Amino acid sequence: MGAQIRVYRQKISSTTSMRKIFKAMELIATSRIGKARARVAASLPYANAITRAVSAVASQSEIDHPLVTEPAQIRRAAVLVISADRGLAGSYSATVLKQAIGLNELLREEGKEVTTYVMGRKAQAYFDFRNLPYERVWTGNTDAPEFGTAREVGAALLEAFATDYEEGGVDEIHVVYTRFKSMVTQEPTVIRLLPLEVVEEQAASESDLPPLYEFEPEAEQVLDALLPRYIESRIFAAMLQAAASELAARQRAMKSAGDNATDLIKKYTRLRNTARQAEITQELSEIVAGADALNA
C-alpha cells in the first residue's frame, strides 16, 4: 500500500512540473501573438499597394509576359509548404501538411508533375520519414519570420519558374500555408502565385477605380521589376499569417494541456488520499486484532 502511495506522489510531482512548462509556453505564446498580429496588419498596406500596381499593369496592357500568361500546357507545378519548426502547437502542422498532400494528389491526377519546397522542420521531418522527395528546405524562426528568408524563397521559386521544363523548371507555383482569421480560427489555405491571376472587380465608387499608369519603359520591363517584389511580398505575407496561426495554435494547445494536467493532479490526489485512508484503516484493523488476541 505504501508503494502505491509513492507512485501517486511521483505522478503528482511529474504532472505538476509539466503543468508549469505548459503554463510558461502558454504565456510566451500569448505575449508574442500580439506582435505577430501587428506584423500581419503592418504588411497589408504594402502588399495591397503592390498587388494593385501589378494588377493594373497586367490588366491595362495587352502584353504577352510569361509571368501573367497562362501556358498552353502545365506539365510541372511547384508547391511551397509552410509549416512550423517546433511542435506543441496542436494539429497546426498536421493540418497544413494534410492540405499540401491533398493538393499534390490533385495536381498529379491532372497529369502534372509536382516539385515540393518545404519550410519548417515539421514538414521536413514528415517528408523525410515517408521518403517523399522535396527540392529545397528552409528552417528556423517560423514563428518570427524574416524578410530575408522570403526573398531567398522567392528567388528560388522564380528561378524554377524561369527554367525550361526540360531542364527541371516549373510552369506554375502554389503556396500552402495557414491563414490567421482569429485567435480560435486558423484556416489552411492554398494560393497560386504564378502565373499571376488578375481578378478584375467592379468599382463601387470612383475612389475604388484602379489607377491609370503610363509606362516608361515598356510594360514588360515594369513587370520584370515589379513581379519579383510582388512574389516576395506574397510569400512574406503568407509566412506572417502562418506565424500568427502557429502562435495562436500553440497558446490554445498549451492552455488545454495545462487544464488537463490540473485534472490529472486532482485525480491522482484523490487516488492517493484513498490509498492512504485504506492503509490507515488496515493498520487500525491490525492493531485492534492484535489487542483482541492479547486479551484472549
PDB file of C-alpha atoms in Angstrom:
ATOM      1  CA  MET A   1       0.000   0.000   0.000  1.00  0.00           C
ATOM      2  CA  GLY A   2       2.860   2.364   0.785  1.00  0.00           C
ATOM      3  CA  ALA A   3       4.389   1.683  -2.636  1.00  0.00           C
ATOM      4  CA  GLN A   4       1.109   2.687  -4.275  1.00  0.00           C
ATOM      5  CA  ILE A   5       1.091   5.971  -2.383  1.00  0.00           C
ATOM      6  CA  ARG A   6       4.676   6.681  -3.529  1.00  0.00           C
ATOM      7  CA  VAL A   7       3.656   6.030  -7.149  1.00  0.00           C
ATOM      8  CA  TYR A   8       0.824   8.550  -6.898  1.00  0.00           C
ATOM      9  CA  ARG A   9       3.138  11.106  -5.276  1.00  0.00           C
ATOM     10  CA  GLN A  10       5.626  10.703  -8.142  1.00  0.00           C
ATOM     11  CA  LYS A  11       2.864  11.119 -10.687  1.00  0.00           C
ATOM     12  CA  ILE A  12       1.585  14.247  -8.941  1.00  0.00           C
ATOM     13  CA  SER A  13       5.095  15.710  -8.829  1.00  0.00           C
ATOM     14  CA  SER A  14       5.864  14.997 -12.510  1.00  0.00           C
ATOM     15  CA  THR A  15       2.474  16.271 -13.680  1.00  0.00           C
ATOM     16  CA  THR A  16       2.927  19.447 -11.642  1.00  0.00           C
ATOM     17  CA  SER A  17       6.297  20.046 -13.320  1.00  0.00           C
ATOM     18  CA  MET A  18       4.738  19.502 -16.761  1.00  0.00           C
ATOM     19  CA  ARG A  19       1.920  21.914 -15.900  1.00  0.00           C
ATOM     20  CA  LYS A  20       4.489  24.603 -15.091  1.00  0.00           C
ATOM     21  CA  ILE A  21       6.113  24.058 -18.519  1.00  0.00           C
ATOM     22  CA  PHE A  22       2.740  24.217 -20.277  1.00  0.00           C
ATOM     23  CA  LYS A  23       1.842  27.416 -18.418  1.00  0.00           C
ATOM     24  CA  ALA A  24       5.166  29.020 -19.308  1.00  0.00           C
ATOM     25  CA  MET A  25       4.790  28.150 -23.003  1.00  0.00           C
ATOM     26  CA  GLU A  26       1.216  29.438 -22.973  1.00  0.00           C
ATOM     27  CA  LEU A  27       2.370  32.760 -21.509  1.00  0.00           C
ATOM     28  CA  ILE A  28       5.205  33.029 -24.070  1.00  0.00           C
ATOM     29  CA  ALA A  29       2.827  32.378 -26.961  1.00  0.00           C
ATOM     30  CA  THR A  30       0.303  34.832 -25.533  1.00  0.00           C
ATOM     31  CA  SER A  31       2.938  37.548 -25.209  1.00  0.00           C
ATOM     32  CA  ARG A  32       4.163  37.030 -28.795  1.00  0.00           C
ATOM     33  CA  ILE A  33       0.828  36.689 -30.565  1.00  0.00           C
ATOM     34  CA  GLY A  34       0.157  40.423 -30.256  1.00  0.00           C
ATOM     35  CA  LYS A  35       3.378  41.295 -32.059  1.00  0.00           C
ATOM     36  CA  ALA A  36       2.708  38.657 -34.719  1.00  0.00           C
ATOM     37  CA  ARG A  37      -0.755  40.068 -35.405  1.00  0.00           C
ATOM     38  CA  ALA A  38       0.679  43.587 -35.565  1.00  0.00           C
ATOM     39  CA  ARG A  39       3.221  42.438 -38.167  1.00  0.00           C
ATOM     40  CA  VAL A  40       0.427  40.901 -40.233  1.00  0.00           C
ATOM     41  CA  ALA A  41      -1.513  44.174 -40.127  1.00  0.00           C
ATOM     42  CA  ALA A  42       1.601  46.225 -40.943  1.00  0.00           C
ATOM     43  CA  SER A  43       2.367  44.115 -44.029  1.00  0.00           C
ATOM     44  CA  LEU A  44      -1.078  44.624 -45.578  1.00  0.00           C
ATOM     45  CA  PRO A  45      -0.689  48.198 -46.964  1.00  0.00           C
ATOM     46  CA  TYR A  46       2.458  47.370 -48.950  1.00  0.00           C
ATOM     47  CA  ALA A  47       1.081  44.028 -50.139  1.00  0.00           C
ATOM     48  CA  ASN A  48      -2.195  45.629 -51.239  1.00  0.00           C
ATOM     49  CA  ALA A  49      -0.416  48.519 -52.990  1.00  0.00           C
ATOM     50  CA  ILE A  50       1.959  46.327 -54.968  1.00  0.00           C
ATOM     51  CA  THR A  51      -0.877  43.937 -55.827  1.00  0.00           C
ATOM     52  CA  ARG A  52      -2.886  46.837 -57.250  1.00  0.00           C
ATOM     53  CA  ALA A  53       0.113  48.064 -59.201  1.00  0.00           C
ATOM     54  CA  VAL A  54       0.861  44.653 -60.719  1.00  0.00           C
ATOM     55  CA  SER A  55      -2.827  44.084 -61.474  1.00  0.00           C
ATOM     56  CA  ALA A  56      -3.051  47.492 -63.157  1.00  0.00           C
ATOM     57  CA  VAL A  57      -0.043  46.778 -65.361  1.00  0.00           C
ATOM     58  CA  ALA A  58      -1.317  43.332 -66.294  1.00  0.00           C
ATOM     59  CA  SER A  59      -4.937  44.363 -66.914  1.00  0.00           C
ATOM     60  CA  GLN A  60      -4.389  47.695 -68.697  1.00  0.00           C
ATOM     61  CA  SER A  61      -1.729  46.449 -71.067  1.00  0.00           C
ATOM     62  CA  GLU A  62      -2.137  43.804 -73.724  1.00  0.00           C
ATOM     63  CA  ILE A  63       1.177  42.122 -73.172  1.00  0.00           C
ATOM     64  CA  ASP A  64       2.464  38.588 -73.539  1.00  0.00           C
ATOM     65  CA  HIS A  65       4.567  38.181 -70.425  1.00  0.00           C
ATOM     66  CA  PRO A  66       5.356  34.672 -69.087  1.00  0.00           C
ATOM     67  CA  LEU A  67       4.522  35.691 -65.532  1.00  0.00           C
ATOM     68  CA  VAL A  68       0.945  36.694 -66.373  1.00  0.00           C
ATOM     69  CA  THR A  69       0.214  34.476 -69.385  1.00  0.00           C
ATOM     70  CA  GLU A  70      -1.358  31.078 -68.804  1.00  0.00           C
ATOM     71  CA  PRO A  71       0.808  28.447 -70.545  1.00  0.00           C
ATOM     72  CA  ALA A  72      -0.803  26.205 -73.124  1.00  0.00           C
ATOM     73  CA  GLN A  73       0.147  23.114 -71.113  1.00  0.00           C
ATOM     74  CA  ILE A  74       1.125  22.906 -67.445  1.00  0.00           C
ATOM     75  CA  ARG A  75       3.422  19.917 -67.044  1.00  0.00           C
ATOM     76  CA  ARG A  76       5.117  20.566 -63.685  1.00  0.00           C
ATOM     77  CA  ALA A  77       3.970  22.546 -60.657  1.00  0.00           C
ATOM     78  CA  ALA A  78       5.914  23.780 -57.633  1.00  0.00           C
ATOM     79  CA  VAL A  79       4.293  23.613 -54.184  1.00  0.00           C
ATOM     80  CA  LEU A  80       5.712  25.577 -51.238  1.00  0.00           C
ATOM     81  CA  VAL A  81       4.581  24.129 -47.879  1.00  0.00           C
ATOM     82  CA  ILE A  82       4.864  26.425 -44.836  1.00  0.00           C
ATOM     83  CA  SER A  83       4.785  24.547 -41.515  1.00  0.00           C
ATOM     84  CA  ALA A  84       6.322  25.023 -38.038  1.00  0.00           C
ATOM     85  CA  ASP A  85       9.808  24.428 -36.695  1.00  0.00           C
ATOM     86  CA  ARG A  86       8.572  23.341 -33.263  1.00  0.00           C
ATOM     87  CA  GLY A  87       5.763  21.163 -32.016  1.00  0.00           C
ATOM     88  CA  LEU A  88       3.389  21.558 -29.068  1.00  0.00           C
ATOM     89  CA  ALA A  89       1.003  23.510 -31.289  1.00  0.00           C
ATOM     90  CA  GLY A  90      -1.847  21.034 -31.524  1.00  0.00           C
ATOM     91  CA  SER A  91      -2.780  19.975 -35.048  1.00  0.00           C
ATOM     92  CA  TYR A  92      -1.313  23.090 -36.675  1.00  0.00           C
ATOM     93  CA  SER A  93       1.407  21.389 -38.747  1.00  0.00           C
ATOM     94  CA  ALA A  94      -0.619  18.222 -39.357  1.00  0.00           C
ATOM     95  CA  THR A  95      -3.483  20.232 -40.851  1.00  0.00           C
ATOM     96  CA  VAL A  96      -1.350  22.207 -43.285  1.00  0.00           C
ATOM     97  CA  LEU A  97       0.562  19.058 -44.290  1.00  0.00           C
ATOM     98  CA  LYS A  98      -2.723  17.272 -44.959  1.00  0.00           C
ATOM     99  CA  GLN A  99      -3.753  20.179 -47.178  1.00  0.00           C
ATOM    100  CA  ALA A 100      -0.420  20.019 -49.042  1.00  0.00           C
ATOM    101  CA  ILE A 101      -0.648  16.270 -49.625  1.00  0.00           C
ATOM    102  CA  GLY A 102      -4.197  16.706 -50.911  1.00  0.00           C
ATOM    103  CA  LEU A 103      -3.019  19.411 -53.325  1.00  0.00           C
ATOM    104  CA  ASN A 104      -0.159  17.203 -54.562  1.00  0.00           C
ATOM    105  CA  GLU A 105      -2.557  14.335 -55.241  1.00  0.00           C
ATOM    106  CA  LEU A 106      -4.949  16.666 -57.088  1.00  0.00           C
ATOM    107  CA  LEU A 107      -2.152  18.028 -59.271  1.00  0.00           C
ATOM    108  CA  ARG A 108      -0.948  14.506 -60.110  1.00  0.00           C
ATOM    109  CA  GLU A 109      -4.494  13.478 -61.022  1.00  0.00           C
ATOM    110  CA  GLU A 110      -4.468  16.362 -63.512  1.00  0.00           C
ATOM    111  CA  GLY A 111      -1.359  14.858 -65.100  1.00  0.00           C
ATOM    112  CA  LYS A 112       1.142  17.320 -63.605  1.00  0.00           C
ATOM    113  CA  GLU A 113       4.465  16.553 -62.003  1.00  0.00           C
ATOM    114  CA  VAL A 114       4.982  18.109 -58.556  1.00  0.00           C
ATOM    115  CA  THR A 115       8.132  19.695 -57.151  1.00  0.00           C
ATOM    116  CA  THR A 116       7.864  20.390 -53.431  1.00  0.00           C
ATOM    117  CA  TYR A 117       9.603  23.149 -51.487  1.00  0.00           C
ATOM    118  CA  VAL A 118       9.486  22.842 -47.704  1.00  0.00           C
ATOM    119  CA  MET A 119       9.587  25.459 -44.931  1.00  0.00           C
ATOM    120  CA  GLY A 120       9.740  24.320 -41.305  1.00  0.00           C
ATOM    121  CA  ARG A 121      11.273  21.315 -39.545  1.00  0.00           C
ATOM    122  CA  LYS A 122       7.904  19.634 -39.037  1.00  0.00           C
ATOM    123  CA  ALA A 123       7.281  19.448 -42.787  1.00  0.00           C
ATOM    124  CA  GLN A 124      10.874  18.358 -43.371  1.00  0.00           C
ATOM    125  CA  ALA A 125      10.524  15.541 -40.815  1.00  0.00           C
ATOM    126  CA  TYR A 126       7.214  14.483 -42.392  1.00  0.00           C
ATOM    127  CA  PHE A 127       8.702  14.174 -45.864  1.00  0.00           C
ATOM    128  CA  ASP A 128      11.927  12.551 -44.631  1.00  0.00           C
ATOM    129  CA  PHE A 129      10.091   9.919 -42.568  1.00  0.00           C
ATOM    130  CA  ARG A 130       7.980   8.899 -45.570  1.00  0.00           C
ATOM    131  CA  ASN A 131      10.863   9.151 -48.054  1.00  0.00           C
ATOM    132  CA  LEU A 132       8.978  11.785 -50.044  1.00  0.00           C
ATOM    133  CA  PRO A 133      11.228  13.967 -52.242  1.00  0.00           C
ATOM    134  CA  TYR A 134      11.494  17.732 -51.948  1.00  0.00           C
ATOM    135  CA  GLU A 135      13.638  20.249 -53.788  1.00  0.00           C
ATOM    136  CA  ARG A 136      14.757  22.629 -51.018  1.00  0.00           C
ATOM    137  CA  VAL A 137      14.073  23.269 -47.361  1.00  0.00           C
ATOM    138  CA  TRP A 138      14.196  26.389 -45.164  1.00  0.00           C
ATOM    139  CA  THR A 139      14.103  26.102 -41.377  1.00  0.00           C
ATOM    140  CA  GLY A 140      14.441  28.417 -38.400  1.00  0.00           C
ATOM    141  CA  ASN A 141      12.227  31.109 -36.855  1.00  0.00           C
ATOM    142  CA  THR A 142       8.953  30.096 -38.449  1.00  0.00           C
ATOM    143  CA  ASP A 143       7.166  31.813 -35.546  1.00  0.00           C
ATOM    144  CA  ALA A 144       9.169  35.024 -36.171  1.00  0.00           C
ATOM    145  CA  PRO A 145       9.687  35.263 -39.978  1.00  0.00           C
ATOM    146  CA  GLU A 146      12.379  37.401 -41.548  1.00  0.00           C
ATOM    147  CA  PHE A 147      12.038  39.105 -44.920  1.00  0.00           C
ATOM    148  CA  GLY A 148      15.445  37.806 -45.986  1.00  0.00           C
ATOM    149  CA  THR A 149      14.043  34.278 -45.927  1.00  0.00           C
ATOM    150  CA  ALA A 150      11.067  35.349 -48.047  1.00  0.00           C
ATOM    151  CA  ARG A 151      13.436  36.961 -50.546  1.00  0.00           C
ATOM    152  CA  GLU A 152      15.505  33.764 -50.734  1.00  0.00           C
ATOM    153  CA  VAL A 153      12.420  31.591 -51.201  1.00  0.00           C
ATOM    154  CA  GLY A 154      11.026  33.940 -53.840  1.00  0.00           C
ATOM    155  CA  ALA A 155      14.299  33.905 -55.765  1.00  0.00           C
ATOM    156  CA  ALA A 156      14.387  30.090 -55.747  1.00  0.00           C
ATOM    157  CA  LEU A 157      10.791  29.824 -56.968  1.00  0.00           C
ATOM    158  CA  LEU A 158      11.248  32.456 -59.686  1.00  0.00           C
ATOM    159  CA  GLU A 159      14.408  30.712 -60.866  1.00  0.00           C
ATOM    160  CA  ALA A 160      12.499  27.440 -61.151  1.00  0.00           C
ATOM    161  CA  PHE A 161       9.658  29.224 -62.969  1.00  0.00           C
ATOM    162  CA  ALA A 162      12.065  30.823 -65.445  1.00  0.00           C
ATOM    163  CA  THR A 163      13.767  27.488 -66.190  1.00  0.00           C
ATOM    164  CA  ASP A 164      12.557  25.356 -69.100  1.00  0.00           C
ATOM    165  CA  TYR A 165      10.575  22.229 -68.325  1.00  0.00           C
ATOM    166  CA  GLU A 166      13.207  20.017 -69.942  1.00  0.00           C
ATOM    167  CA  GLU A 167      15.804  21.402 -67.537  1.00  0.00           C
ATOM    168  CA  GLY A 168      13.668  20.839 -64.435  1.00  0.00           C
ATOM    169  CA  GLY A 169      11.670  24.066 -64.426  1.00  0.00           C
ATOM    170  CA  VAL A 170       8.042  24.516 -63.380  1.00  0.00           C
ATOM    171  CA  ASP A 171       5.011  26.022 -65.103  1.00  0.00           C
ATOM    172  CA  GLU A 172       3.068  27.190 -62.048  1.00  0.00           C
ATOM    173  CA  ILE A 173       3.686  27.878 -58.340  1.00  0.00           C
ATOM    174  CA  HIS A 174       1.380  27.180 -55.393  1.00  0.00           C
ATOM    175  CA  VAL A 175       1.775  28.091 -51.719  1.00  0.00           C
ATOM    176  CA  VAL A 176       0.169  26.116 -48.867  1.00  0.00           C
ATOM    177  CA  TYR A 177       0.023  27.948 -45.535  1.00  0.00           C
ATOM    178  CA  THR A 178      -2.304  28.617 -42.591  1.00  0.00           C
ATOM    179  CA  ARG A 179      -4.272  31.865 -42.764  1.00  0.00           C
ATOM    180  CA  PHE A 180      -4.911  33.630 -39.460  1.00  0.00           C
ATOM    181  CA  LYS A 181      -8.562  34.590 -39.072  1.00  0.00           C
ATOM    182  CA  SER A 182      -8.918  34.885 -35.290  1.00  0.00           C
ATOM    183  CA  MET A 183      -7.454  33.521 -32.072  1.00  0.00           C
ATOM    184  CA  VAL A 184      -9.712  30.476 -32.339  1.00  0.00           C
ATOM    185  CA  THR A 185      -9.818  30.036 -36.122  1.00  0.00           C
ATOM    186  CA  GLN A 186      -6.851  29.346 -38.391  1.00  0.00           C
ATOM    187  CA  GLU A 187      -7.565  28.108 -41.890  1.00  0.00           C
ATOM    188  CA  PRO A 188      -5.219  26.068 -44.129  1.00  0.00           C
ATOM    189  CA  THR A 189      -5.111  27.905 -47.460  1.00  0.00           C
ATOM    190  CA  VAL A 190      -3.792  27.282 -50.960  1.00  0.00           C
ATOM    191  CA  ILE A 191      -2.946  30.163 -53.305  1.00  0.00           C
ATOM    192  CA  ARG A 192      -1.457  30.143 -56.782  1.00  0.00           C
ATOM    193  CA  LEU A 193       1.347  32.664 -57.108  1.00  0.00           C
ATOM    194  CA  LEU A 194       2.271  32.163 -60.747  1.00  0.00           C
ATOM    195  CA  PRO A 195       1.055  32.574 -63.409  1.00  0.00           C
ATOM    196  CA  LEU A 196      -0.480  35.683 -61.921  1.00  0.00           C
ATOM    197  CA  GLU A 197      -4.257  35.598 -61.658  1.00  0.00           C
ATOM    198  CA  VAL A 198      -5.663  39.102 -62.045  1.00  0.00           C
ATOM    199  CA  VAL A 199      -9.222  39.435 -60.772  1.00  0.00           C
ATOM    200  CA  GLU A 200     -10.974  42.470 -62.159  1.00  0.00           C
ATOM    201  CA  GLU A 201     -13.679  43.687 -59.773  1.00  0.00           C
ATOM    202  CA  GLN A 202     -16.269  46.348 -60.492  1.00  0.00           C
ATOM    203  CA  ALA A 203     -15.515  49.532 -58.562  1.00  0.00           C
ATOM    204  CA  ALA A 204     -18.113  50.663 -56.045  1.00  0.00           C
ATOM    205  CA  SER A 205     -17.142  54.309 -56.481  1.00  0.00           C
ATOM    206  CA  GLU A 206     -14.699  56.470 -58.350  1.00  0.00           C
ATOM    207  CA  SER A 207     -12.248  56.239 -55.462  1.00  0.00           C
ATOM    208  CA  ASP A 208     -12.157  52.443 -55.925  1.00  0.00           C
ATOM    209  CA  LEU A 209     -11.196  52.620 -59.573  1.00  0.00           C
ATOM    210  CA  PRO A 210      -7.744  51.228 -60.315  1.00  0.00           C
ATOM    211  CA  PRO A 211      -5.170  53.896 -61.092  1.00  0.00           C
ATOM    212  CA  LEU A 212      -4.129  54.558 -64.667  1.00  0.00           C
ATOM    213  CA  TYR A 213      -0.402  54.294 -65.317  1.00  0.00           C
ATOM    214  CA  GLU A 214       1.814  55.481 -68.129  1.00  0.00           C
ATOM    215  CA  PHE A 215       4.724  53.116 -68.509  1.00  0.00           C
ATOM    216  CA  GLU A 216       8.262  54.221 -69.094  1.00  0.00           C
ATOM    217  CA  PRO A 217       9.928  51.973 -70.181  1.00  0.00           C
ATOM    218  CA  GLU A 218       7.607  49.316 -71.628  1.00  0.00           C
ATOM    219  CA  ALA A 219       5.060  47.380 -69.553  1.00  0.00           C
ATOM    220  CA  GLU A 220       7.082  44.168 -69.895  1.00  0.00           C
ATOM    221  CA  GLN A 221      10.068  45.795 -68.216  1.00  0.00           C
ATOM    222  CA  VAL A 222       7.811  47.189 -65.484  1.00  0.00           C
ATOM    223  CA  LEU A 223       6.522  43.669 -64.805  1.00  0.00           C
ATOM    224  CA  ASP A 224      10.074  42.329 -64.758  1.00  0.00           C
ATOM    225  CA  ALA A 225      10.839  44.793 -61.953  1.00  0.00           C
ATOM    226  CA  LEU A 226       7.536  44.542 -60.042  1.00  0.00           C
ATOM    227  CA  LEU A 227       6.758  40.840 -60.066  1.00  0.00           C
ATOM    228  CA  PRO A 228       9.790  39.629 -58.061  1.00  0.00           C
ATOM    229  CA  ARG A 229       8.858  42.116 -55.340  1.00  0.00           C
ATOM    230  CA  TYR A 230       5.244  41.048 -55.638  1.00  0.00           C
ATOM    231  CA  ILE A 231       6.216  37.388 -55.134  1.00  0.00           C
ATOM    232  CA  GLU A 232       8.426  38.263 -52.162  1.00  0.00           C
ATOM    233  CA  SER A 233       5.653  40.271 -50.516  1.00  0.00           C
ATOM    234  CA  ARG A 234       3.078  37.498 -51.044  1.00  0.00           C
ATOM    235  CA  ILE A 235       5.410  34.860 -49.617  1.00  0.00           C
ATOM    236  CA  PHE A 236       6.340  37.069 -46.653  1.00  0.00           C
ATOM    237  CA  ALA A 237       2.651  37.793 -46.013  1.00  0.00           C
ATOM    238  CA  ALA A 238       1.955  34.038 -46.025  1.00  0.00           C
ATOM    239  CA  MET A 239       4.847  33.490 -43.582  1.00  0.00           C
ATOM    240  CA  LEU A 240       3.482  36.168 -41.249  1.00  0.00           C
ATOM    241  CA  GLN A 241      -0.006  34.675 -41.399  1.00  0.00           C
ATOM    242  CA  ALA A 242       1.442  31.226 -40.664  1.00  0.00           C
ATOM    243  CA  ALA A 243       3.480  32.581 -37.735  1.00  0.00           C
ATOM    244  CA  ALA A 244       0.434  34.191 -36.133  1.00  0.00           C
ATOM    245  CA  SER A 245      -1.538  30.985 -36.683  1.00  0.00           C
ATOM    246  CA  GLU A 246       1.240  28.887 -35.135  1.00  0.00           C
ATOM    247  CA  LEU A 247       1.402  31.045 -32.011  1.00  0.00           C
ATOM    248  CA  ALA A 248      -2.384  31.051 -31.633  1.00  0.00           C
ATOM    249  CA  ALA A 249      -2.492  27.271 -32.033  1.00  0.00           C
ATOM    250  CA  ARG A 250       0.327  26.824 -29.510  1.00  0.00           C
ATOM    251  CA  GLN A 251      -1.328  29.135 -26.981  1.00  0.00           C
ATOM    252  CA  ARG A 252      -4.580  27.203 -27.294  1.00  0.00           C
ATOM    253  CA  ALA A 253      -2.855  23.805 -27.136  1.00  0.00           C
ATOM    254  CA  MET A 254      -0.795  24.747 -24.079  1.00  0.00           C
ATOM    255  CA  LYS A 255      -3.864  26.058 -22.251  1.00  0.00           C
ATOM    256  CA  SER A 256      -5.684  22.808 -22.966  1.00  0.00           C
ATOM    257  CA  ALA A 257      -2.658  20.776 -21.840  1.00  0.00           C
ATOM    258  CA  GLY A 258      -2.402  22.811 -18.634  1.00  0.00           C
ATOM    259  CA  ASP A 259      -6.103  22.257 -17.884  1.00  0.00           C
ATOM    260  CA  ASN A 260      -5.702  18.519 -18.499  1.00  0.00           C
ATOM    261  CA  ALA A 261      -2.670  18.448 -16.180  1.00  0.00           C
ATOM    262  CA  THR A 262      -4.723  20.139 -13.461  1.00  0.00           C
ATOM    263  CA  ASP A 263      -7.434  17.495 -13.852  1.00  0.00           C
ATOM    264  CA  LEU A 264      -4.837  14.720 -13.637  1.00  0.00           C
ATOM    265  CA  ILE A 265      -3.344  16.206 -10.474  1.00  0.00           C
ATOM    266  CA  LYS A 266      -6.804  16.266  -8.886  1.00  0.00           C
ATOM    267  CA  LYS A 267      -7.384  12.663  -9.936  1.00  0.00           C
ATOM    268  CA  TYR A 268      -4.016  11.439  -8.621  1.00  0.00           C
ATOM    269  CA  THR A 269      -4.506  13.375  -5.372  1.00  0.00           C
ATOM    270  CA  ARG A 270      -7.884  11.721  -4.836  1.00  0.00           C
ATOM    271  CA  LEU A 271      -6.435   8.262  -5.544  1.00  0.00           C
ATOM    272  CA  ARG A 272      -3.501   8.941  -3.206  1.00  0.00           C
ATOM    273  CA  ASN A 273      -5.857  10.009  -0.421  1.00  0.00           C
ATOM    274  CA  THR A 274      -7.993   6.925  -0.978  1.00  0.00           C
ATOM    275  CA  ALA A 275      -4.941   4.677  -0.793  1.00  0.00           C
ATOM    276  CA  ARG A 276      -3.754   6.471   2.319  1.00  0.00           C
ATOM    277  CA  GLN A 277      -7.124   6.039   4.028  1.00  0.00           C
ATOM    278  CA  ALA A 278      -7.132   2.351   3.126  1.00  0.00           C
ATOM    279  CA  GLU A 279      -3.634   1.983   4.591  1.00  0.00           C
ATOM    280  CA  ILE A 280      -4.682   3.714   7.837  1.00  0.00           C
ATOM    281  CA  THR A 281      -7.796   1.549   8.065  1.00  0.00           C
ATOM    282  CA  GLN A 282      -5.746  -1.602   7.585  1.00  0.00           C
ATOM    283  CA  GLU A 283      -3.250  -0.545  10.257  1.00  0.00           C
ATOM    284  CA  LEU A 284      -6.089   0.177  12.723  1.00  0.00           C
ATOM    285  CA  SER A 285      -7.646  -3.184  11.979  1.00  0.00           C
ATOM    286  CA  GLU A 286      -4.346  -4.914  12.606  1.00  0.00           C
ATOM    287  CA  ILE A 287      -3.909  -3.043  15.947  1.00  0.00           C
ATOM    288  CA  VAL A 288      -7.432  -3.951  17.081  1.00  0.00           C
ATOM    289  CA  ALA A 289      -6.957  -7.565  16.033  1.00  0.00           C
ATOM    290  CA  GLY A 290      -3.650  -7.729  17.937  1.00  0.00           C
ATOM    291  CA  ALA A 291      -5.223  -6.229  21.064  1.00  0.00           C
ATOM    292  CA  ASP A 292      -8.110  -8.732  20.897  1.00  0.00           C
ATOM    293  CA  ALA A 293      -5.641 -11.568  20.556  1.00  0.00           C
ATOM    294  CA  LEU A 294      -3.694 -10.396  23.603  1.00  0.00           C
ATOM    295  CA  ASN A 295      -6.870 -10.081  25.686  1.00  0.00           C
ATOM    296  CA  ALA A 296      -7.956 -13.576  24.712  1.00  0.00           C
TER     297      ALA A 296
END
